[in-house]
Structures are given as C-alpha cells and as structure tokens.
C-alpha cells in the first residue's frame, strides 16, 4: 500500500483517520502535531528553562528529542533533563543507562537523582515492606522529587512524556474514583493548585497515541528501554482501564480523542471552581501539600518507625 500523500510505501495506517503514511510523512505529521500542541497552548515561551523528565522510555525520549530538535537553536529557550532512579533492579538501572547515553548523544545536560539518596530507600525495598500500593507511592515520590529538583535547578516548566493513552486512562480512573481535583489536571498544561513552589507541568505528547509514539521512536532510531516497569502489576486498576480503552479503540477507532475532547469540555467548566484553589505547605519538608504533613513525609515516617 502507498502513502496517501506521496508514492512511497506506507509504514502505518492511521485507522481513526483513514490515511496511510510513509516514514517521512508519518514523522512530519507527528512533529507538526507536537508543534501545534506547544504553540496553541503556549506551552513554551521566550525565556523558558525546560526540565524534561527523562526516564529512558520511548515517550520521554521522544519529548527530549522533539524539544531539542525544535528549540536547540533558540537562544531564548534552555533545555535539560532530569532522570529519577527509583531503584528497580534489572529495569531502571538499564533505562537510566539508555537515558544517559541519549542525553550525551543529543548534547543535553542531565541530572540524575535517586530515591535511595533522596529518601533513603529504593522501590525494591519499599515493595517488600508495603506488599501492595507501592506503585502508587512511587508515583507520589517521583512527582514530588521531579518538582523539587526542577525548581531547585531553576526550571520554569517541567515537560513529561504523557501520551493520549496515559491521559485517557487518567480520565477514566479519576471518574471512577470521583477525584475531581485530579480530573481537572488533564490537558497539555494541567492546572496545579496555586503554590509558588510548583513548577508548571507541560505535556507536549498529549495528543499522540502511545502506538504512534513508539513508531516515532523506532523510525527515528531513538534509543529507548522497551520494557515496562515490573511493578506495574501492582496498579491493577490502571491495567484494567488500559485494556478496556484498547478494546474500545479497536471497535471504535478515534474514541480516545473523543474521550479526551469530552473530558476537556467538562474540565473547562469545573476549573472555574478550582481556579483560585490555594494549597498549603508541608510543615516538615516545606514542599506544597494539601495536608499539614505531605504524603511523602508521611511515607518516610511510616517506613522508619
Ligand atoms: Fe515506580 Fe514502576 S516506576 S513502581
Ligand atoms: Zn509519504
Ligand atoms: Zn513533606
């Protein structure tokens, strides 16, 4: 089959759109979409210092690659990477190595921080202690550390590799949990509660489906660690929601986009309610927290008792 835009051989059929893409047109299309997400939502502006949360997986590698491609010649935008080593033997050690060599190849400065050094324990150790719920705790610890380190390194934005699939899974999960505060965080620049210590997060890949993100990395020879986290099994709900959405997409191509659009419309209304929401400060560590002691300090205390 030929590309719908030239005579080259097609490498990808986008079934929700009905077009075939050759390598060149596929890459061009993804780049155009990402650029559009950045410009229409004003994700990156003159003077920004962007920290890219880079795990060494396909999505965060694509974000780093694309932002570097778009902005490396722009003297008004600075880019660096932050990598978090949660301490997962056989998985994160390998992806951190991939991440280090990719940052070197691109000439992007990288800062690596480990749970072990910052919190005093690894996720391998935490999983043995907690038996369940460690994947959720890992997410809390990671968000905390990324925000803290990005801020300390002078970042004005924190870019993450969230794709359309991640976003749709979060929409469903937050509806199921009735978590409105998290529900309003969807979109390319999620609204965080007001606190001067929060670094605004941006999601340049928010309109790119995960399978297209993977294909983009493959055709561009972007090195990435292919395996998923071995502890993902702990997050049963996300796994179920992912499967549910993949099945829906199969019988109704494009449903992820309509779910995202619908949620976005709801969020626009709901946000007005939370717009002025202020968040307080953890009395132990001084980081933003909705409670007097943040979940991270609570977890550290629980583990040391
Ligand atoms: Fe933290 Fe998987 S990356 S539990
Ligand atoms: Zn083509
Ligand atoms: Zn705290």
PDB file of C-alpha atoms and ligand atoms in Angstrom:
ATOM      1  CA  UNK A   1       0.000   0.000   0.000  1.00  0.00           C
ATOM      2  CA  UNK A   2       1.239   3.502  -0.829  1.00  0.00           C
ATOM      3  CA  UNK A   3       1.342   6.579   1.362  1.00  0.00           C
ATOM      4  CA  UNK A   4      -1.793   8.721   0.989  1.00  0.00           C
ATOM      5  CA  UNK A   5       0.426  11.803   0.492  1.00  0.00           C
ATOM      6  CA  UNK A   6       3.163  10.501  -1.869  1.00  0.00           C
ATOM      7  CA  UNK A   7       4.162   7.415  -3.822  1.00  0.00           C
ATOM      8  CA  UNK A   8       6.334   5.897  -1.096  1.00  0.00           C
ATOM      9  CA  UNK A   9       5.443   2.661   0.604  1.00  0.00           C
ATOM     10  CA  UNK A  10       3.178   3.039   3.621  1.00  0.00           C
ATOM     11  CA  UNK A  11       4.523   2.016   7.030  1.00  0.00           C
ATOM     12  CA  UNK A  12       1.448   2.943   9.046  1.00  0.00           C
ATOM     13  CA  UNK A  13      -2.317   3.066   8.564  1.00  0.00           C
ATOM     14  CA  UNK A  14      -3.995   5.540  10.873  1.00  0.00           C
ATOM     15  CA  UNK A  15      -7.373   3.852  11.123  1.00  0.00           C
ATOM     16  CA  UNK A  16      -9.115   6.688  13.001  1.00  0.00           C
ATOM     17  CA  UNK A  17      -8.329   8.960  10.082  1.00  0.00           C
ATOM     18  CA  UNK A  18      -8.221   6.605   7.088  1.00  0.00           C
ATOM     19  CA  UNK A  19      -4.767   7.659   5.852  1.00  0.00           C
ATOM     20  CA  UNK A  20      -1.659   5.658   5.017  1.00  0.00           C
ATOM     21  CA  UNK A  21       1.702   7.158   5.991  1.00  0.00           C
ATOM     22  CA  UNK A  22       5.196   6.607   4.646  1.00  0.00           C
ATOM     23  CA  UNK A  23       8.079   7.123   7.074  1.00  0.00           C
ATOM     24  CA  UNK A  24       8.691  10.725   6.023  1.00  0.00           C
ATOM     25  CA  UNK A  25       5.062  11.807   6.178  1.00  0.00           C
ATOM     26  CA  UNK A  26       4.486   9.995   9.458  1.00  0.00           C
ATOM     27  CA  UNK A  27       7.429  11.760  11.131  1.00  0.00           C
ATOM     28  CA  UNK A  28       6.392  15.115   9.652  1.00  0.00           C
ATOM     29  CA  UNK A  29       2.844  14.651  10.889  1.00  0.00           C
ATOM     30  CA  UNK A  30       3.873  13.806  14.468  1.00  0.00           C
ATOM     31  CA  UNK A  31       6.265  16.757  14.587  1.00  0.00           C
ATOM     32  CA  UNK A  32       3.565  19.067  13.246  1.00  0.00           C
ATOM     33  CA  UNK A  33       1.073  17.859  15.859  1.00  0.00           C
ATOM     34  CA  UNK A  34       3.515  18.337  18.716  1.00  0.00           C
ATOM     35  CA  UNK A  35       4.476  21.816  17.492  1.00  0.00           C
ATOM     36  CA  UNK A  36       0.798  22.703  17.276  1.00  0.00           C
ATOM     37  CA  UNK A  37       0.148  21.465  20.820  1.00  0.00           C
ATOM     38  CA  UNK A  38       3.049  23.619  22.023  1.00  0.00           C
ATOM     39  CA  UNK A  39       2.038  26.772  20.135  1.00  0.00           C
ATOM     40  CA  UNK A  40      -1.751  26.728  20.577  1.00  0.00           C
ATOM     41  CA  UNK A  41      -1.434  26.096  24.305  1.00  0.00           C
ATOM     42  CA  UNK A  42       1.599  28.394  24.756  1.00  0.00           C
ATOM     43  CA  UNK A  43       3.441  25.571  26.498  1.00  0.00           C
ATOM     44  CA  UNK A  44       6.849  27.098  25.899  1.00  0.00           C
ATOM     45  CA  UNK A  45       7.623  30.795  25.774  1.00  0.00           C
ATOM     46  CA  UNK A  46      10.619  33.063  25.417  1.00  0.00           C
ATOM     47  CA  UNK A  47      12.934  32.791  28.429  1.00  0.00           C
ATOM     48  CA  UNK A  48      11.718  29.345  29.485  1.00  0.00           C
ATOM     49  CA  UNK A  49      14.105  26.907  31.088  1.00  0.00           C
ATOM     50  CA  UNK A  50      12.638  23.486  30.415  1.00  0.00           C
ATOM     51  CA  UNK A  51      13.355  20.450  32.558  1.00  0.00           C
ATOM     52  CA  UNK A  52      12.413  17.247  30.720  1.00  0.00           C
ATOM     53  CA  UNK A  53      11.523  14.339  32.972  1.00  0.00           C
ATOM     54  CA  UNK A  54      13.511  11.677  31.129  1.00  0.00           C
ATOM     55  CA  UNK A  55      13.206   8.057  32.192  1.00  0.00           C
ATOM     56  CA  UNK A  56      14.787   6.478  29.118  1.00  0.00           C
ATOM     57  CA  UNK A  57      11.427   5.075  27.925  1.00  0.00           C
ATOM     58  CA  UNK A  58      10.001   5.819  24.477  1.00  0.00           C
ATOM     59  CA  UNK A  59       7.666   8.677  25.409  1.00  0.00           C
ATOM     60  CA  UNK A  60      10.069  10.751  27.482  1.00  0.00           C
ATOM     61  CA  UNK A  61      12.814  10.103  24.914  1.00  0.00           C
ATOM     62  CA  UNK A  62      10.530  11.435  22.188  1.00  0.00           C
ATOM     63  CA  UNK A  63       9.794  14.563  24.226  1.00  0.00           C
ATOM     64  CA  UNK A  64      13.507  15.176  24.756  1.00  0.00           C
ATOM     65  CA  UNK A  65      14.292  14.523  21.088  1.00  0.00           C
ATOM     66  CA  UNK A  66      11.483  16.753  19.803  1.00  0.00           C
ATOM     67  CA  UNK A  67      12.053  19.668  22.178  1.00  0.00           C
ATOM     68  CA  UNK A  68      15.750  19.522  21.414  1.00  0.00           C
ATOM     69  CA  UNK A  69      15.032  19.465  17.679  1.00  0.00           C
ATOM     70  CA  UNK A  70      12.600  22.367  17.878  1.00  0.00           C
ATOM     71  CA  UNK A  71      14.440  24.591  20.367  1.00  0.00           C
ATOM     72  CA  UNK A  72      18.171  23.731  20.315  1.00  0.00           C
ATOM     73  CA  UNK A  73      18.918  26.691  18.013  1.00  0.00           C
ATOM     74  CA  UNK A  74      16.768  29.058  20.033  1.00  0.00           C
ATOM     75  CA  UNK A  75      18.967  31.113  22.393  1.00  0.00           C
ATOM     76  CA  UNK A  76      15.894  32.104  24.433  1.00  0.00           C
ATOM     77  CA  UNK A  77      14.981  28.552  25.459  1.00  0.00           C
ATOM     78  CA  UNK A  78      17.098  26.304  27.671  1.00  0.00           C
ATOM     79  CA  UNK A  79      16.667  22.579  27.935  1.00  0.00           C
ATOM     80  CA  UNK A  80      17.958  19.981  30.379  1.00  0.00           C
ATOM     81  CA  UNK A  81      16.929  16.531  31.548  1.00  0.00           C
ATOM     82  CA  UNK A  82      16.066  15.164  34.977  1.00  0.00           C
ATOM     83  CA  UNK A  83      16.189  11.408  35.478  1.00  0.00           C
ATOM     84  CA  UNK A  84      14.852   9.708  38.569  1.00  0.00           C
ATOM     85  CA  UNK A  85      16.308   6.373  39.592  1.00  0.00           C
ATOM     86  CA  UNK A  86      13.670   4.729  41.785  1.00  0.00           C
ATOM     87  CA  UNK A  87      15.898   1.730  42.463  1.00  0.00           C
ATOM     88  CA  UNK A  88      14.343  -1.123  40.457  1.00  0.00           C
ATOM     89  CA  UNK A  89      16.989  -3.724  39.690  1.00  0.00           C
ATOM     90  CA  UNK A  90      17.005  -5.100  36.158  1.00  0.00           C
ATOM     91  CA  UNK A  91      14.703  -2.343  34.929  1.00  0.00           C
ATOM     92  CA  UNK A  92      15.510   1.204  35.996  1.00  0.00           C
ATOM     93  CA  UNK A  93      19.269   0.667  36.095  1.00  0.00           C
ATOM     94  CA  UNK A  94      19.063  -0.281  32.406  1.00  0.00           C
ATOM     95  CA  UNK A  95      16.775   2.584  31.404  1.00  0.00           C
ATOM     96  CA  UNK A  96      18.939   5.118  33.287  1.00  0.00           C
ATOM     97  CA  UNK A  97      21.919   3.946  31.197  1.00  0.00           C
ATOM     98  CA  UNK A  98      19.880   4.391  28.000  1.00  0.00           C
ATOM     99  CA  UNK A  99      18.838   7.798  29.197  1.00  0.00           C
ATOM    100  CA  UNK A 100      22.425   8.843  29.967  1.00  0.00           C
ATOM    101  CA  UNK A 101      23.730   7.822  26.558  1.00  0.00           C
ATOM    102  CA  UNK A 102      20.815   9.514  24.747  1.00  0.00           C
ATOM    103  CA  UNK A 103      21.332  12.791  26.632  1.00  0.00           C
ATOM    104  CA  UNK A 104      25.031  12.627  25.756  1.00  0.00           C
ATOM    105  CA  UNK A 105      24.225  11.975  22.108  1.00  0.00           C
ATOM    106  CA  UNK A 106      21.901  14.982  21.982  1.00  0.00           C
ATOM    107  CA  UNK A 107      24.282  17.149  23.994  1.00  0.00           C
ATOM    108  CA  UNK A 108      21.596  17.802  26.625  1.00  0.00           C
ATOM    109  CA  UNK A 109      22.702  18.257  30.228  1.00  0.00           C
ATOM    110  CA  UNK A 110      21.269  15.593  32.507  1.00  0.00           C
ATOM    111  CA  UNK A 111      20.780  15.461  36.264  1.00  0.00           C
ATOM    112  CA  UNK A 112      20.164  12.057  37.865  1.00  0.00           C
ATOM    113  CA  UNK A 113      18.583  11.736  41.323  1.00  0.00           C
ATOM    114  CA  UNK A 114      17.903   8.524  43.175  1.00  0.00           C
ATOM    115  CA  UNK A 115      15.211   7.575  45.678  1.00  0.00           C
ATOM    116  CA  UNK A 116      17.934   5.882  47.720  1.00  0.00           C
ATOM    117  CA  UNK A 117      19.901   9.095  48.178  1.00  0.00           C
ATOM    118  CA  UNK A 118      16.913  11.453  48.447  1.00  0.00           C
ATOM    119  CA  UNK A 119      14.542   9.340  50.559  1.00  0.00           C
ATOM    120  CA  UNK A 120      16.794   6.632  51.995  1.00  0.00           C
ATOM    121  CA  UNK A 121      15.113   3.652  50.295  1.00  0.00           C
ATOM    122  CA  UNK A 122      14.564   2.125  46.859  1.00  0.00           C
ATOM    123  CA  UNK A 123      11.285   0.935  45.340  1.00  0.00           C
ATOM    124  CA  UNK A 124      12.665  -2.613  45.524  1.00  0.00           C
ATOM    125  CA  UNK A 125      12.895  -2.158  49.308  1.00  0.00           C
ATOM    126  CA  UNK A 126       9.548  -0.363  49.532  1.00  0.00           C
ATOM    127  CA  UNK A 127       7.755  -3.150  47.634  1.00  0.00           C
ATOM    128  CA  UNK A 128       8.973  -5.693  50.169  1.00  0.00           C
ATOM    129  CA  UNK A 129       7.811  -3.568  53.085  1.00  0.00           C
ATOM    130  CA  UNK A 130       4.426  -2.440  51.758  1.00  0.00           C
ATOM    131  CA  UNK A 131       3.396  -5.608  49.836  1.00  0.00           C
ATOM    132  CA  UNK A 132       0.877  -3.512  47.851  1.00  0.00           C
ATOM    133  CA  UNK A 133       0.278   0.128  46.925  1.00  0.00           C
ATOM    134  CA  UNK A 134       3.983   0.751  46.261  1.00  0.00           C
ATOM    135  CA  UNK A 135       3.369   1.647  42.604  1.00  0.00           C
ATOM    136  CA  UNK A 136       1.078   4.491  43.719  1.00  0.00           C
ATOM    137  CA  UNK A 137       3.622   5.545  46.355  1.00  0.00           C
ATOM    138  CA  UNK A 138       6.325   5.502  43.702  1.00  0.00           C
ATOM    139  CA  UNK A 139       4.240   7.937  41.608  1.00  0.00           C
ATOM    140  CA  UNK A 140       3.820  10.299  44.570  1.00  0.00           C
ATOM    141  CA  UNK A 141       7.545  10.186  45.410  1.00  0.00           C
ATOM    142  CA  UNK A 142       8.516  10.720  41.773  1.00  0.00           C
ATOM    143  CA  UNK A 143       6.218  13.722  41.250  1.00  0.00           C
ATOM    144  CA  UNK A 144       7.493  15.236  44.499  1.00  0.00           C
ATOM    145  CA  UNK A 145      11.152  14.798  43.554  1.00  0.00           C
ATOM    146  CA  UNK A 146      10.723  15.951  39.964  1.00  0.00           C
ATOM    147  CA  UNK A 147       9.001  19.143  41.074  1.00  0.00           C
ATOM    148  CA  UNK A 148      11.537  19.824  43.834  1.00  0.00           C
ATOM    149  CA  UNK A 149      14.597  19.207  41.682  1.00  0.00           C
ATOM    150  CA  UNK A 150      13.207  21.044  38.653  1.00  0.00           C
ATOM    151  CA  UNK A 151      12.559  24.075  40.868  1.00  0.00           C
ATOM    152  CA  UNK A 152      15.969  23.892  42.553  1.00  0.00           C
ATOM    153  CA  UNK A 153      17.623  23.701  39.133  1.00  0.00           C
ATOM    154  CA  UNK A 154      15.791  26.849  38.059  1.00  0.00           C
ATOM    155  CA  UNK A 155      13.299  25.278  35.640  1.00  0.00           C
ATOM    156  CA  UNK A 156      10.296  27.369  34.621  1.00  0.00           C
ATOM    157  CA  UNK A 157       8.484  24.324  33.119  1.00  0.00           C
ATOM    158  CA  UNK A 158       8.619  20.573  33.652  1.00  0.00           C
ATOM    159  CA  UNK A 159       7.942  18.561  30.480  1.00  0.00           C
ATOM    160  CA  UNK A 160       6.678  14.995  30.779  1.00  0.00           C
ATOM    161  CA  UNK A 161       6.066  12.225  28.243  1.00  0.00           C
ATOM    162  CA  UNK A 162       2.341  11.728  28.907  1.00  0.00           C
ATOM    163  CA  UNK A 163       0.601  10.454  25.783  1.00  0.00           C
ATOM    164  CA  UNK A 164      -3.053  10.417  24.744  1.00  0.00           C
ATOM    165  CA  UNK A 165      -3.369   6.905  26.199  1.00  0.00           C
ATOM    166  CA  UNK A 166      -2.000   7.997  29.605  1.00  0.00           C
ATOM    167  CA  UNK A 167      -4.374  10.923  29.587  1.00  0.00           C
ATOM    168  CA  UNK A 168      -7.422   8.790  28.731  1.00  0.00           C
ATOM    169  CA  UNK A 169      -6.538   6.250  31.411  1.00  0.00           C
ATOM    170  CA  UNK A 170      -6.289   9.042  33.973  1.00  0.00           C
ATOM    171  CA  UNK A 171      -9.650  10.476  32.887  1.00  0.00           C
ATOM    172  CA  UNK A 172     -11.430   7.143  33.425  1.00  0.00           C
ATOM    173  CA  UNK A 173      -9.605   6.383  36.673  1.00  0.00           C
ATOM    174  CA  UNK A 174     -10.395   9.767  38.177  1.00  0.00           C
ATOM    175  CA  UNK A 175     -14.042   9.452  37.188  1.00  0.00           C
ATOM    176  CA  UNK A 176     -14.187   6.003  38.783  1.00  0.00           C
ATOM    177  CA  UNK A 177     -12.591   7.369  41.938  1.00  0.00           C
ATOM    178  CA  UNK A 178     -14.655  10.547  41.908  1.00  0.00           C
ATOM    179  CA  UNK A 179     -11.423  12.529  42.187  1.00  0.00           C
ATOM    180  CA  UNK A 180     -12.351  15.923  40.764  1.00  0.00           C
ATOM    181  CA  UNK A 181      -9.116  17.619  41.818  1.00  0.00           C
ATOM    182  CA  UNK A 182      -7.108  15.179  39.764  1.00  0.00           C
ATOM    183  CA  UNK A 183      -9.656  15.130  36.969  1.00  0.00           C
ATOM    184  CA  UNK A 184      -9.062  18.827  36.291  1.00  0.00           C
ATOM    185  CA  UNK A 185      -5.355  18.169  35.810  1.00  0.00           C
ATOM    186  CA  UNK A 186      -5.835  16.773  32.319  1.00  0.00           C
ATOM    187  CA  UNK A 187      -4.650  18.675  29.291  1.00  0.00           C
ATOM    188  CA  UNK A 188      -1.350  19.895  27.870  1.00  0.00           C
ATOM    189  CA  UNK A 189      -0.673  22.228  30.817  1.00  0.00           C
ATOM    190  CA  UNK A 190      -2.522  20.856  33.824  1.00  0.00           C
ATOM    191  CA  UNK A 191      -3.794  23.282  36.384  1.00  0.00           C
ATOM    192  CA  UNK A 192      -1.969  22.675  39.622  1.00  0.00           C
ATOM    193  CA  UNK A 193      -3.228  24.191  42.834  1.00  0.00           C
ATOM    194  CA  UNK A 194      -1.584  27.540  43.478  1.00  0.00           C
ATOM    195  CA  UNK A 195       1.725  27.351  45.258  1.00  0.00           C
ATOM    196  CA  UNK A 196       4.906  29.236  44.470  1.00  0.00           C
ATOM    197  CA  UNK A 197       6.919  26.036  44.755  1.00  0.00           C
ATOM    198  CA  UNK A 198       5.068  24.246  41.954  1.00  0.00           C
ATOM    199  CA  UNK A 199       6.830  24.185  38.586  1.00  0.00           C
ATOM    200  CA  UNK A 200       4.161  24.213  35.816  1.00  0.00           C
ATOM    201  CA  UNK A 201       3.997  20.872  34.022  1.00  0.00           C
ATOM    202  CA  UNK A 202       3.658  20.574  30.257  1.00  0.00           C
ATOM    203  CA  UNK A 203       2.720  17.531  28.168  1.00  0.00           C
ATOM    204  CA  UNK A 204       3.806  18.042  24.531  1.00  0.00           C
ATOM    205  CA  UNK A 205       2.709  14.492  23.518  1.00  0.00           C
ATOM    206  CA  UNK A 206      -0.776  14.751  24.953  1.00  0.00           C
ATOM    207  CA  UNK A 207      -2.406  14.304  21.524  1.00  0.00           C
ATOM    208  CA  UNK A 208      -0.140  11.473  20.374  1.00  0.00           C
ATOM    209  CA  UNK A 209      -1.424   7.899  20.864  1.00  0.00           C
ATOM    210  CA  UNK A 210       1.062   5.546  22.514  1.00  0.00           C
ATOM    211  CA  UNK A 211       1.464   3.234  19.496  1.00  0.00           C
ATOM    212  CA  UNK A 212       2.363   6.243  17.334  1.00  0.00           C
ATOM    213  CA  UNK A 213       4.837   7.422  19.951  1.00  0.00           C
ATOM    214  CA  UNK A 214       6.514   4.019  19.796  1.00  0.00           C
ATOM    215  CA  UNK A 215       6.608   4.042  15.993  1.00  0.00           C
ATOM    216  CA  UNK A 216       8.037   7.573  16.018  1.00  0.00           C
ATOM    217  CA  UNK A 217      10.883   6.450  18.289  1.00  0.00           C
ATOM    218  CA  UNK A 218      11.564   3.408  16.103  1.00  0.00           C
ATOM    219  CA  UNK A 219      11.678   5.228  12.762  1.00  0.00           C
ATOM    220  CA  UNK A 220      13.881   7.974  14.218  1.00  0.00           C
ATOM    221  CA  UNK A 221      16.266   5.448  15.781  1.00  0.00           C
ATOM    222  CA  UNK A 222      15.649   6.959  19.189  1.00  0.00           C
ATOM    223  CA  UNK A 223      17.078   4.522  21.728  1.00  0.00           C
ATOM    224  CA  UNK A 224      14.645   3.604  24.478  1.00  0.00           C
ATOM    225  CA  UNK A 225      14.237   0.962  27.112  1.00  0.00           C
ATOM    226  CA  UNK A 226      11.444  -1.246  25.755  1.00  0.00           C
ATOM    227  CA  UNK A 227      10.320  -2.981  28.918  1.00  0.00           C
ATOM    228  CA  UNK A 228       7.607  -1.695  31.215  1.00  0.00           C
ATOM    229  CA  UNK A 229       8.038  -1.415  34.960  1.00  0.00           C
ATOM    230  CA  UNK A 230       7.850  -4.856  36.626  1.00  0.00           C
ATOM    231  CA  UNK A 231       5.806  -3.321  39.452  1.00  0.00           C
ATOM    232  CA  UNK A 232       3.026  -2.121  37.123  1.00  0.00           C
ATOM    233  CA  UNK A 233       1.080  -5.266  38.133  1.00  0.00           C
ATOM    234  CA  UNK A 234       0.573  -3.559  41.495  1.00  0.00           C
ATOM    235  CA  UNK A 235      -1.571  -0.940  39.762  1.00  0.00           C
ATOM    236  CA  UNK A 236      -4.448  -3.269  38.876  1.00  0.00           C
ATOM    237  CA  UNK A 237      -6.957  -0.534  38.050  1.00  0.00           C
ATOM    238  CA  UNK A 238      -4.708   1.200  35.508  1.00  0.00           C
ATOM    239  CA  UNK A 239      -4.025  -2.142  33.805  1.00  0.00           C
ATOM    240  CA  UNK A 240      -7.747  -2.898  33.547  1.00  0.00           C
ATOM    241  CA  UNK A 241      -8.574   0.602  32.277  1.00  0.00           C
ATOM    242  CA  UNK A 242      -5.787   0.366  29.697  1.00  0.00           C
ATOM    243  CA  UNK A 243      -7.178  -2.901  28.369  1.00  0.00           C
ATOM    244  CA  UNK A 244     -10.725  -1.506  28.362  1.00  0.00           C
ATOM    245  CA  UNK A 245      -9.645   1.546  26.341  1.00  0.00           C
ATOM    246  CA  UNK A 246      -7.581  -0.526  23.899  1.00  0.00           C
ATOM    247  CA  UNK A 247     -10.595  -2.748  23.231  1.00  0.00           C
ATOM    248  CA  UNK A 248     -12.836   0.280  22.741  1.00  0.00           C
ATOM    249  CA  UNK A 249     -10.319   1.794  20.323  1.00  0.00           C
ATOM    250  CA  UNK A 250     -10.279  -1.418  18.295  1.00  0.00           C
ATOM    251  CA  UNK A 251     -14.031  -1.403  17.686  1.00  0.00           C
ATOM    252  CA  UNK A 252     -14.370   2.361  17.563  1.00  0.00           C
ATOM    253  CA  UNK A 253     -11.216   3.998  16.151  1.00  0.00           C
ATOM    254  CA  UNK A 254     -10.663   7.506  17.432  1.00  0.00           C
ATOM    255  CA  UNK A 255     -12.576   7.002  20.667  1.00  0.00           C
ATOM    256  CA  UNK A 256      -9.554   8.124  22.710  1.00  0.00           C
ATOM    257  CA  UNK A 257      -9.697  11.522  21.039  1.00  0.00           C
ATOM    258  CA  UNK A 258     -13.429  11.904  21.666  1.00  0.00           C
ATOM    259  CA  UNK A 259     -12.993  10.880  25.314  1.00  0.00           C
ATOM    260  CA  UNK A 260     -10.198  13.435  25.683  1.00  0.00           C
ATOM    261  CA  UNK A 261     -12.248  16.179  23.993  1.00  0.00           C
ATOM    262  CA  UNK A 262     -15.323  15.445  26.133  1.00  0.00           C
ATOM    263  CA  UNK A 263     -13.275  15.486  29.329  1.00  0.00           C
ATOM    264  CA  UNK A 264     -11.678  18.727  28.221  1.00  0.00           C
ATOM    265  CA  UNK A 265     -15.070  20.385  27.822  1.00  0.00           C
ATOM    266  CA  UNK A 266     -16.102  19.280  31.306  1.00  0.00           C
ATOM    267  CA  UNK A 267     -12.790  20.420  32.765  1.00  0.00           C
ATOM    268  CA  UNK A 268     -13.198  23.910  31.316  1.00  0.00           C
ATOM    269  CA  UNK A 269     -16.358  24.288  33.404  1.00  0.00           C
ATOM    270  CA  UNK A 270     -15.047  22.551  36.500  1.00  0.00           C
ATOM    271  CA  UNK A 271     -11.772  24.509  36.519  1.00  0.00           C
ATOM    272  CA  UNK A 272     -13.560  27.751  37.247  1.00  0.00           C
ATOM    273  CA  UNK A 273     -14.450  26.293  40.612  1.00  0.00           C
ATOM    274  CA  UNK A 274     -10.880  25.345  41.450  1.00  0.00           C
ATOM    275  CA  UNK A 275      -9.087  28.222  39.782  1.00  0.00           C
ATOM    276  CA  UNK A 276      -8.282  30.089  42.941  1.00  0.00           C
ATOM    277  CA  UNK A 277      -7.633  26.942  44.953  1.00  0.00           C
ATOM    278  CA  UNK A 278      -4.600  27.523  47.119  1.00  0.00           C
ATOM    279  CA  UNK A 279      -2.573  24.722  48.588  1.00  0.00           C
ATOM    280  CA  UNK A 280      -0.645  24.871  51.828  1.00  0.00           C
ATOM    281  CA  UNK A 281       2.905  23.852  52.691  1.00  0.00           C
ATOM    282  CA  UNK A 282       4.068  20.661  54.396  1.00  0.00           C
ATOM    283  CA  UNK A 283       5.223  21.609  57.865  1.00  0.00           C
ATOM    284  CA  UNK A 284       8.024  19.030  57.753  1.00  0.00           C
ATOM    285  CA  UNK A 285       9.692  19.439  54.341  1.00  0.00           C
ATOM    286  CA  UNK A 286       8.294  22.769  53.129  1.00  0.00           C
ATOM    287  CA  UNK A 287       7.004  21.359  49.834  1.00  0.00           C
ATOM    288  CA  UNK A 288       3.461  22.036  48.545  1.00  0.00           C
ATOM    289  CA  UNK A 289       0.852  19.851  50.220  1.00  0.00           C
ATOM    290  CA  UNK A 290      -2.909  19.748  50.644  1.00  0.00           C
ATOM    291  CA  UNK A 291      -2.393  18.475  54.207  1.00  0.00           C
ATOM    292  CA  UNK A 292      -0.299  19.731  57.111  1.00  0.00           C
ATOM    293  CA  UNK A 293       2.189  16.883  56.547  1.00  0.00           C
ATOM    294  CA  UNK A 294       2.639  15.751  52.923  1.00  0.00           C
ATOM    295  CA  UNK A 295       2.223  12.165  51.760  1.00  0.00           C
ATOM    296  CA  UNK A 296       5.954  11.807  51.140  1.00  0.00           C
ATOM    297  CA  UNK A 297       6.902  12.813  54.704  1.00  0.00           C
ATOM    298  CA  UNK A 298       4.129  10.563  55.989  1.00  0.00           C
ATOM    299  CA  UNK A 299       5.504   7.625  53.997  1.00  0.00           C
ATOM    300  CA  UNK A 300       9.091   8.238  55.120  1.00  0.00           C
ATOM    301  CA  UNK A 301       7.948   8.386  58.739  1.00  0.00           C
ATOM    302  CA  UNK A 302       5.923   5.187  58.359  1.00  0.00           C
ATOM    303  CA  UNK A 303       8.933   3.354  56.939  1.00  0.00           C
ATOM    304  CA  UNK A 304      11.327   4.494  59.610  1.00  0.00           C
ATOM    305  CA  UNK A 305       9.030   3.532  62.506  1.00  0.00           C
TER     306      UNK A 305
HETATM  307 FE1  LIG B   1       7.670   3.268  40.113  1.00  0.00          FE
HETATM  308 FE2  LIG B   1       7.063   1.344  38.461  1.00  0.00          FE
HETATM  309  S1  LIG B   1       8.244   3.112  38.060  1.00  0.00           S
HETATM  310  S2  LIG B   1       6.629   1.421  40.565  1.00  0.00           S
HETATM  311 ZN1  LIG B   2       4.505   9.852   2.029  1.00  0.00          ZN
HETATM  312 ZN1  LIG B   3       6.606  16.913  53.418  1.00  0.00          ZN
END
